[in-house]
XYZ file of C-alpha atoms in Angstrom:
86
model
C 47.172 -37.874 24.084
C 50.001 -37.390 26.513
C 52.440 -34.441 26.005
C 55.390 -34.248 24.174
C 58.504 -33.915 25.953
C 60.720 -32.730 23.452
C 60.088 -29.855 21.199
C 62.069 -30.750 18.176
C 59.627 -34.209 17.896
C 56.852 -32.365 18.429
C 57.648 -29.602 15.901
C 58.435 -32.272 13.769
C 55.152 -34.397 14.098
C 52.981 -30.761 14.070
C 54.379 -29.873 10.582
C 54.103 -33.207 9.228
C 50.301 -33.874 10.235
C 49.442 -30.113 8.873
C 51.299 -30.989 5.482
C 49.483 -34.180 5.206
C 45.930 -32.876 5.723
C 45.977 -29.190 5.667
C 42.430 -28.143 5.753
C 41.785 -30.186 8.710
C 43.963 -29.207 11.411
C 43.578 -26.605 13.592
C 45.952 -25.153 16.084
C 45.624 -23.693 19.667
C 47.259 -21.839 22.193
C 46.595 -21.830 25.501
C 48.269 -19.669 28.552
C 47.251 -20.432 32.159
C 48.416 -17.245 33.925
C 48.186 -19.098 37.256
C 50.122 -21.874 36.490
C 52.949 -19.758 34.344
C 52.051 -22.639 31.498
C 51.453 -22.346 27.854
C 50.270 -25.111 25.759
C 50.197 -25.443 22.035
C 48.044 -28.056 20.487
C 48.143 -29.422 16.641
C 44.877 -31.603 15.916
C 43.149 -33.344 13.065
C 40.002 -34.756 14.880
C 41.977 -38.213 14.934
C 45.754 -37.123 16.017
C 46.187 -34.524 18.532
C 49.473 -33.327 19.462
C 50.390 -31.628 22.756
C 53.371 -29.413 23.983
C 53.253 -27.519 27.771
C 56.351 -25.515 28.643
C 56.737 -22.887 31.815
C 60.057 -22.013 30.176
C 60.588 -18.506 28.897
C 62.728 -19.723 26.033
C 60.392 -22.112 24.510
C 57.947 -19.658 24.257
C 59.862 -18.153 20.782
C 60.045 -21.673 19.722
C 56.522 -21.945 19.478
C 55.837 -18.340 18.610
C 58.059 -19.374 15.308
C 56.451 -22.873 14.704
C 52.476 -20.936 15.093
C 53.918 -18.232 12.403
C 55.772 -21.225 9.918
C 52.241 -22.865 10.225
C 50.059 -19.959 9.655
C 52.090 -18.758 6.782
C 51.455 -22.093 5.188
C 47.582 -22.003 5.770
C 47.232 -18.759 3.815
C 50.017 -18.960 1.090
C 48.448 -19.970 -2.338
C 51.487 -22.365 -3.452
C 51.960 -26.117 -3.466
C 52.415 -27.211 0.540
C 55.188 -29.460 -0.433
C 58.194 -28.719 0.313
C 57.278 -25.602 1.820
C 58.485 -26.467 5.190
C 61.920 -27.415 4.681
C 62.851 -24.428 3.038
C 62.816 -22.462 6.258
């Protein structure tokens, strides 16, 4: 799966696949020092979506996404709906 080039698609497409099969997907960080890259990675088995930046800024972007997703995989409630409300 090629990488997305725009975060707002790919923050998008993350929170959708996690709200439509949430015990399935799994989420991964990655930071090559040498290359100055960090890569975040939302898969199911069958969709696998992929984000590299070697921007400083984007690296809040996806610290916020990883803690909006997490806080979904261990609150109790209804997933639904749970996402736009932040």
């Amino acid at each position: 799966m090629p990488y997305y080039q725009v975060w707002e698609e790919f923050a998008r497409a993350a929170e959708k696949l996690y709200l439509t099969e949430p015990m399935k997907v799994r989420v991964v960080l990655k930071y090559r020092h040498c290359d100055g890259n960090l890569c975040i990675k939302v898969t199911d088995d069958s969709v696998c979506l992929q984000y590299k930046t070697d921007q400083a800024q984007d690296v809040k972007k996806i610290e916020k996404l990883h803690g909006k997703l997490m806080r979904l995989m261990v609150s109790k409630e209804s997933h639904s709906g749970a996402m736009e409300t932040d």
